[in-house]
Tab-separated table of C-alpha atoms and ligand atoms in Angstrom:
chain	number	residue	atom	x	y	z
T	1	UNK	CA	0.000	0.000	0.000
T	2	UNK	CA	1.385	3.398	-0.929
T	3	UNK	CA	1.616	5.804	2.000
T	4	UNK	CA	-0.586	8.877	2.194
T	5	UNK	CA	2.524	11.023	1.580
T	6	UNK	CA	3.199	9.193	-1.668
T	7	UNK	CA	-0.405	9.548	-2.851
T	8	UNK	CA	-0.297	13.299	-2.055
T	9	UNK	CA	3.023	13.653	-3.899
T	10	UNK	CA	1.691	11.960	-7.028
T	11	UNK	CA	-1.479	14.054	-7.031
T	12	UNK	CA	0.447	17.332	-6.545
T	13	UNK	CA	2.959	16.420	-9.266
T	14	UNK	CA	0.198	15.613	-11.750
T	15	UNK	CA	-1.453	18.942	-10.883
T	16	UNK	CA	1.941	20.637	-11.370
T	17	UNK	CA	1.814	22.020	-7.840
T	18	UNK	CA	5.563	21.854	-7.570
T	19	UNK	CA	6.032	23.337	-4.106
T	20	UNK	CA	3.605	20.861	-2.525
T	21	UNK	CA	4.881	17.982	-4.631
T	22	UNK	CA	8.430	18.810	-3.550
T	23	UNK	CA	7.574	18.696	0.125
T	24	UNK	CA	5.688	15.413	-0.180
T	25	UNK	CA	8.520	13.926	-2.255
T	26	UNK	CA	11.125	15.070	0.264
T	27	UNK	CA	9.134	13.383	3.042
T	28	UNK	CA	9.279	9.929	1.419
T	29	UNK	CA	11.578	7.148	2.571
T	30	UNK	CA	14.001	6.031	-0.131
T	31	UNK	CA	12.283	2.675	-0.645
T	32	UNK	CA	9.106	4.562	-1.520
T	33	UNK	CA	10.672	7.522	-3.322
T	34	UNK	CA	12.214	5.294	-6.012
T	35	UNK	CA	9.060	3.490	-7.234
T	36	UNK	CA	7.072	6.735	-6.832
T	37	UNK	CA	9.473	8.620	-9.107
T	38	UNK	CA	9.425	5.739	-11.585
T	39	UNK	CA	5.624	5.697	-11.687
T	40	UNK	CA	5.460	9.408	-12.564
T	41	UNK	CA	6.998	8.683	-15.961
T	42	UNK	CA	10.008	10.404	-17.485
T	43	UNK	CA	8.333	13.694	-18.408
T	44	UNK	CA	6.563	14.492	-15.122
T	45	UNK	CA	9.492	13.107	-13.138
T	46	UNK	CA	11.923	15.342	-15.036
T	47	UNK	CA	9.825	18.458	-14.353
T	48	UNK	CA	9.256	17.603	-10.706
T	49	UNK	CA	12.919	16.879	-10.004
T	50	UNK	CA	14.019	20.050	-11.759
T	51	UNK	CA	11.582	22.116	-9.676
T	52	UNK	CA	12.360	20.263	-6.447
T	53	UNK	CA	16.105	20.892	-6.847
T	54	UNK	CA	15.430	24.611	-7.344
T	55	UNK	CA	13.002	24.862	-4.446
T	56	UNK	CA	15.117	22.889	-1.953
T	57	UNK	CA	18.394	24.590	-2.949
T	58	UNK	CA	16.625	27.934	-2.643
T	59	UNK	CA	15.837	27.061	0.959
T	60	UNK	CA	19.419	25.989	1.522
T	61	UNK	CA	18.335	22.356	1.969
T	62	UNK	CA	21.210	20.990	-0.082
T	63	UNK	CA	21.257	17.532	1.509
T	64	UNK	CA	17.590	17.050	0.614
T	65	UNK	CA	18.193	18.290	-2.933
T	66	UNK	CA	21.134	15.934	-3.413
T	67	UNK	CA	19.151	12.997	-2.086
T	68	UNK	CA	16.375	13.607	-4.646
T	69	UNK	CA	18.888	14.149	-7.437
T	70	UNK	CA	20.516	10.839	-6.509
T	71	UNK	CA	17.183	8.964	-6.396
T	72	UNK	CA	16.260	10.389	-9.794
T	73	UNK	CA	19.544	9.055	-11.195
T	74	UNK	CA	18.837	5.584	-9.816
T	75	UNK	CA	15.429	5.545	-11.532
T	76	UNK	CA	16.612	7.059	-14.814
T	77	UNK	CA	19.785	4.976	-15.226
T	78	UNK	CA	18.493	1.781	-13.572
T	79	UNK	CA	21.870	1.664	-11.848
T	80	UNK	CA	23.555	3.121	-8.780
T	81	UNK	CA	24.854	6.614	-9.619
T	82	UNK	CA	28.617	7.161	-9.721
T	83	UNK	CA	28.191	9.941	-7.127
T	84	UNK	CA	26.824	9.350	-3.628
T	85	UNK	CA	25.793	12.396	-1.570
T	86	UNK	CA	28.101	12.644	1.435
T	87	UNK	CA	25.294	12.585	3.998
T	88	UNK	CA	23.164	9.871	2.380
T	89	UNK	CA	22.626	7.137	4.986
T	90	UNK	CA	23.888	3.677	4.009
T	91	UNK	CA	20.489	2.042	4.425
T	92	UNK	CA	19.123	4.284	1.642
T	93	UNK	CA	21.817	2.941	-0.693
T	94	UNK	CA	20.681	-0.546	0.351
T	95	UNK	CA	17.087	0.446	-0.499
T	96	UNK	CA	18.263	1.483	-3.966
T	97	UNK	CA	20.089	-1.821	-4.431
T	98	UNK	CA	16.935	-3.716	-3.502
T	99	UNK	CA	14.853	-1.556	-5.849
T	100	UNK	CA	17.283	-2.234	-8.736
T	101	UNK	CA	17.470	-5.961	-8.007
T	102	UNK	CA	13.674	-6.224	-8.201
T	103	UNK	CA	13.433	-4.543	-11.635
T	104	UNK	CA	12.586	-6.733	-14.620
T	105	UNK	CA	15.843	-7.936	-16.153
T	106	UNK	CA	16.911	-5.331	-18.652
T	107	UNK	CA	19.657	-2.802	-19.017
T	108	UNK	CA	22.453	-3.732	-16.672
T	109	UNK	CA	20.389	-5.785	-14.212
T	110	UNK	CA	21.103	-9.509	-14.282
T	111	UNK	CA	20.583	-12.070	-11.546
T	112	UNK	CA	23.439	-13.640	-9.624
T	113	UNK	CA	22.132	-17.032	-10.754
T	114	UNK	CA	22.583	-16.267	-14.443
T	115	UNK	CA	26.075	-14.864	-13.821
T	116	UNK	CA	26.930	-18.009	-11.859
T	117	UNK	CA	25.723	-20.187	-14.745
T	118	UNK	CA	28.016	-18.333	-17.155
T	119	UNK	CA	30.966	-18.609	-14.746
T	120	UNK	CA	30.318	-22.336	-14.292
T	121	UNK	CA	30.271	-22.800	-18.080
T	122	UNK	CA	33.632	-21.022	-18.294
T	123	UNK	CA	35.096	-23.230	-15.550
T	124	UNK	CA	33.856	-26.478	-17.093
T	125	UNK	CA	34.967	-25.544	-20.614
T	126	UNK	CA	31.422	-25.210	-21.980
T	127	UNK	CA	32.402	-21.672	-22.963
T	128	UNK	CA	35.862	-21.327	-24.478
T	129	UNK	CA	37.704	-18.178	-25.594
T	130	UNK	CA	37.483	-14.702	-24.026
T	131	UNK	CA	37.255	-16.379	-20.637
T	132	UNK	CA	39.206	-13.580	-18.942
T	133	UNK	CA	36.632	-11.035	-20.135
T	134	UNK	CA	33.760	-13.256	-19.024
T	135	UNK	CA	35.207	-13.986	-15.607
T	136	UNK	CA	35.836	-10.298	-14.977
T	137	UNK	CA	32.396	-9.252	-16.255
T	138	UNK	CA	30.638	-11.827	-14.083
T	139	UNK	CA	32.725	-11.260	-10.939
T	140	UNK	CA	33.412	-7.504	-11.088
T	141	UNK	CA	30.558	-6.269	-13.252
T	142	UNK	CA	32.965	-5.034	-15.918
T	143	UNK	CA	36.140	-5.758	-17.881
T	144	UNK	CA	39.006	-3.304	-18.273
T	145	UNK	CA	41.056	-3.633	-21.464
T	146	UNK	CA	43.918	-1.620	-19.956
T	147	UNK	CA	42.495	1.753	-20.953
T	148	UNK	CA	38.733	1.437	-20.994
T	149	UNK	CA	35.891	-0.106	-19.053
T	150	UNK	CA	33.478	-2.400	-20.863
T	151	UNK	CA	30.378	-3.979	-19.326
T	152	UNK	CA	28.410	-6.919	-20.668
T	153	UNK	CA	24.711	-6.331	-21.381
T	154	UNK	CA	22.207	-8.388	-19.406
T	155	UNK	CA	20.965	-9.961	-22.645
T	156	UNK	CA	24.497	-11.238	-23.318
T	157	UNK	CA	24.583	-13.008	-19.950
T	158	UNK	CA	21.228	-14.679	-20.682
T	159	UNK	CA	22.317	-15.690	-24.172
T	160	UNK	CA	25.696	-17.048	-23.012
T	161	UNK	CA	23.946	-19.068	-20.302
T	162	UNK	CA	21.382	-20.454	-22.765
T	163	UNK	CA	23.897	-21.332	-25.495
T	164	UNK	CA	26.244	-23.112	-23.062
T	165	UNK	CA	23.509	-24.961	-21.159
T	166	UNK	CA	23.835	-28.178	-23.177
T	167	UNK	CA	26.350	-27.343	-25.899
T	168	UNK	CA	29.928	-26.113	-26.022
T	169	UNK	CA	30.405	-22.564	-27.266
T	170	UNK	CA	33.745	-21.338	-28.628
T	171	UNK	CA	34.109	-17.570	-28.956
T	172	UNK	CA	36.679	-15.777	-31.052
T	173	UNK	CA	35.945	-12.311	-29.752
T	174	UNK	CA	33.500	-10.457	-27.566
T	175	UNK	CA	34.291	-7.142	-25.818
T	176	UNK	CA	35.978	-4.601	-28.082
T	177	UNK	CA	35.893	-0.952	-27.046
T	178	UNK	CA	34.204	1.379	-29.538
T	179	UNK	CA	33.638	-1.347	-32.153
T	180	UNK	CA	29.915	-1.337	-32.882
T	181	UNK	CA	27.843	-3.600	-30.648
T	182	UNK	CA	31.023	-5.246	-29.354
T	183	UNK	CA	31.647	-2.101	-27.281
T	184	UNK	CA	29.248	0.784	-27.760
T	185	UNK	CA	30.587	3.771	-25.824
T	186	UNK	CA	28.103	5.644	-23.620
T	187	UNK	CA	28.154	9.244	-22.392
T	188	UNK	CA	30.069	8.204	-19.290
T	189	UNK	CA	32.859	6.667	-21.419
T	190	UNK	CA	31.916	3.146	-20.365
T	191	UNK	CA	31.232	0.783	-23.268
T	192	UNK	CA	28.478	-1.828	-23.348
T	193	UNK	CA	29.146	-5.086	-25.189
T	194	UNK	CA	26.124	-6.769	-26.751
T	195	UNK	CA	27.749	-8.972	-29.413
T	196	UNK	CA	29.851	-12.112	-29.605
T	197	UNK	CA	31.717	-13.768	-32.481
T	198	UNK	CA	31.192	-17.549	-32.486
T	199	UNK	CA	33.682	-19.858	-34.250
T	200	UNK	CA	32.516	-23.290	-33.074
T	201	UNK	CA	29.191	-24.362	-31.620
T	202	UNK	CA	28.344	-27.866	-30.452
T	203	UNK	CA	31.449	-29.145	-32.237
T	204	UNK	CA	30.402	-27.537	-35.534
T	205	UNK	CA	32.991	-25.185	-36.979
T	206	UNK	CA	31.430	-21.988	-38.349
T	207	UNK	CA	33.940	-21.035	-41.008
T	208	UNK	CA	33.731	-20.485	-44.774
T	209	UNK	CA	37.397	-19.766	-45.461
T	210	UNK	CA	37.904	-20.449	-49.184
T	211	UNK	CA	34.252	-21.452	-49.404
T	212	UNK	CA	34.668	-24.867	-47.759
T	213	UNK	CA	33.069	-26.364	-44.623
T	214	UNK	CA	29.572	-25.480	-45.822
T	215	UNK	CA	27.594	-28.221	-44.051
T	216	UNK	CA	29.179	-27.605	-40.649
T	217	UNK	CA	28.707	-23.865	-40.988
T	218	UNK	CA	25.010	-24.117	-41.875
T	219	UNK	CA	24.422	-26.699	-39.119
T	220	UNK	CA	26.352	-24.579	-36.587
T	221	UNK	CA	24.360	-21.433	-37.362
T	222	UNK	CA	21.098	-23.399	-37.084
T	223	UNK	CA	22.188	-24.956	-33.789
T	224	UNK	CA	22.874	-21.481	-32.392
T	225	UNK	CA	19.390	-20.326	-33.460
T	226	UNK	CA	17.877	-23.468	-31.882
T	227	UNK	CA	19.394	-22.651	-28.492
T	228	UNK	CA	18.866	-18.882	-28.281
T	229	UNK	CA	16.832	-17.670	-25.309
T	230	UNK	CA	13.680	-15.591	-25.858
T	231	UNK	CA	14.767	-12.230	-27.214
T	232	UNK	CA	15.639	-10.066	-30.187
T	233	UNK	CA	18.867	-10.674	-32.109
T	234	UNK	CA	20.840	-9.668	-35.190
T	235	UNK	CA	23.027	-12.107	-37.111
T	236	UNK	CA	26.216	-11.283	-38.993
T	237	UNK	CA	26.272	-14.344	-41.261
T	238	UNK	CA	29.389	-16.096	-42.440
T	239	UNK	CA	30.544	-15.357	-45.992
T	240	UNK	CA	33.271	-17.107	-47.978
T	241	UNK	CA	36.666	-15.435	-48.363
T	242	UNK	CA	40.278	-16.610	-48.681
T	243	UNK	CA	41.170	-15.102	-45.281
T	244	UNK	CA	39.664	-13.034	-42.410
T	245	UNK	CA	38.598	-9.583	-43.663
T	246	UNK	CA	39.463	-10.851	-47.171
T	247	UNK	CA	37.755	-10.148	-50.503
T	248	UNK	CA	34.382	-11.645	-51.468
T	249	UNK	CA	34.011	-14.973	-53.301
T	250	UNK	CA	30.507	-14.439	-54.764
T	251	UNK	CA	30.391	-17.768	-56.594
T	252	UNK	CA	30.747	-19.562	-53.244
T	253	UNK	CA	28.211	-17.527	-51.227
T	254	UNK	CA	25.927	-19.557	-48.958
T	255	UNK	CA	23.810	-17.218	-46.855
T	256	UNK	CA	23.308	-13.655	-48.108
T	257	UNK	CA	25.374	-12.638	-51.126
T	258	UNK	CA	28.497	-10.524	-50.807
T	259	UNK	CA	28.956	-9.044	-54.224
T	260	UNK	CA	29.483	-5.273	-54.318
T	261	UNK	CA	29.288	-5.253	-58.143
T	262	UNK	CA	25.787	-6.767	-57.947
T	263	UNK	CA	24.525	-4.326	-55.292
T	264	UNK	CA	25.495	-6.406	-52.278
T	265	UNK	CA	28.232	-4.560	-50.383
T	266	UNK	CA	29.574	-5.855	-47.061
T	267	UNK	CA	27.075	-5.606	-44.159
T	268	UNK	CA	24.081	-4.920	-46.430
T	269	UNK	CA	20.983	-5.998	-44.497
T	270	UNK	CA	18.850	-8.651	-46.178
T	271	UNK	CA	15.106	-8.341	-46.733
T	272	UNK	CA	12.692	-9.006	-45.105
T	273	UNK	CA	14.591	-7.847	-42.055
T	274	UNK	CA	13.576	-10.616	-39.625
T	275	UNK	CA	14.098	-13.476	-42.052
T	276	UNK	CA	15.829	-12.741	-45.346
T	277	UNK	CA	16.243	-16.427	-46.277
T	278	UNK	CA	14.558	-15.851	-49.689
T	279	UNK	CA	17.748	-14.006	-50.574
T	280	UNK	CA	20.083	-16.771	-49.418
T	281	UNK	CA	22.222	-18.116	-52.252
T	282	UNK	CA	22.255	-21.749	-51.104
T	283	UNK	CA	18.718	-23.196	-51.009
T	284	UNK	CA	19.572	-25.856	-48.437
T	285	UNK	CA	20.949	-23.159	-46.149
T	286	UNK	CA	17.737	-21.162	-46.624
T	287	UNK	CA	15.624	-24.197	-45.785
T	288	UNK	CA	17.707	-25.112	-42.728
T	289	UNK	CA	17.748	-21.571	-41.276
T	290	UNK	CA	14.017	-21.232	-41.917
T	291	UNK	CA	13.358	-24.459	-40.075
T	292	UNK	CA	15.527	-23.354	-37.130
T	293	UNK	CA	13.707	-20.010	-36.894
T	294	UNK	CA	10.414	-21.928	-36.943
T	295	UNK	CA	11.538	-24.240	-34.131
T	296	UNK	CA	12.451	-21.328	-31.833
T	297	UNK	CA	9.841	-18.631	-32.495
T	298	UNK	CA	10.553	-16.773	-29.242
T	299	UNK	CA	14.023	-15.905	-30.522
T	300	UNK	CA	13.241	-13.175	-32.998
T	301	UNK	CA	15.587	-11.773	-35.602
T	302	UNK	CA	15.808	-8.030	-36.032
T	303	UNK	CA	18.003	-8.284	-39.132
T	304	UNK	CA	20.701	-10.321	-40.860
T	305	UNK	CA	23.687	-9.245	-42.954
T	306	UNK	CA	26.885	-10.802	-44.222
T	307	UNK	CA	29.933	-10.528	-41.990
T	308	UNK	CA	33.367	-12.207	-41.656
T	309	UNK	CA	34.372	-15.593	-43.144
T	310	UNK	CA	35.497	-17.223	-39.896
T	311	UNK	CA	32.637	-16.728	-37.426
T	312	UNK	CA	28.973	-16.040	-36.768
T	313	UNK	CA	28.474	-12.541	-35.347
T	314	UNK	CA	25.595	-12.648	-32.855
T	315	UNK	CA	24.221	-9.365	-31.557
T	316	UNK	CA	21.865	-9.530	-28.583
T	317	UNK	CA	19.443	-6.602	-28.739
T	318	UNK	CA	17.517	-8.003	-25.791
T	319	UNK	CA	17.136	-11.405	-24.190
T	320	UNK	CA	15.712	-12.923	-21.038
T	321	UNK	CA	15.911	-16.246	-19.254
T	322	UNK	CA	14.611	-19.236	-21.168
P	401	LIG	ZN1	31.221	-9.388	-34.385
């Protein structure tokens, strides 16, 4: 049950009675202030907080102003702010932690259980490659490449846990600062990684170097699709080439074409976006990928494009537990 103070605050904020709303807001305990601010919605919350900071600072109540500013950050960023007001009691920080832990899994929130599953997969060899990055991300919440901090999106944790649950996953690369979804840099300079490059899955090598290894590659891509958790993904499909980052070999294309002369430059997104198999060059590959998408309808594709010859690029736009 919301307290009377919270009900009064919400009513005053909606009526744009900022002075009253400020006083009611200031009276709330942290565990109630956070969900109350969230419920107001971004627009009303933004106005109220702006007014409250003015009003409270004007009265010289700087501690109160900083506490509201901090709470607003928690709600807006769904994470603990990098600043903590000097006189904010520790139990209010604990309230914020509890509030964040109870949020639906999105953004940076991920359960300890899922992190433990990923760590266990690393320890037992079910996930191979980039294990240092994974261990650091799961244990410390981030990885530092020597210069920069990179965090792993929650969807990545869910996807890594799902893919390694009953199959072995070999990764070539994952966190790369300022390289597209492998390390998208935010305003705070911290990058978020939401993509992995898979070279082997369930013993199937995903590799079209020189145009060989077609059956394994198609089967490996399908096996990945089969085991994705519910979510939204993008696939950078394997394309044949003599070497990594090498030139196209259009006569050996399997998935989408890579043929700049014929209007298919690198990374061109196939159509329709969710399932461009009609444009696949190899009909068996089209059939197999179609069947895999049909078997796992809760894993939705946002788009597909052609990528490197020696891996499947898997971008996790969002994902949750299976
Ligand atoms: Zn990639």
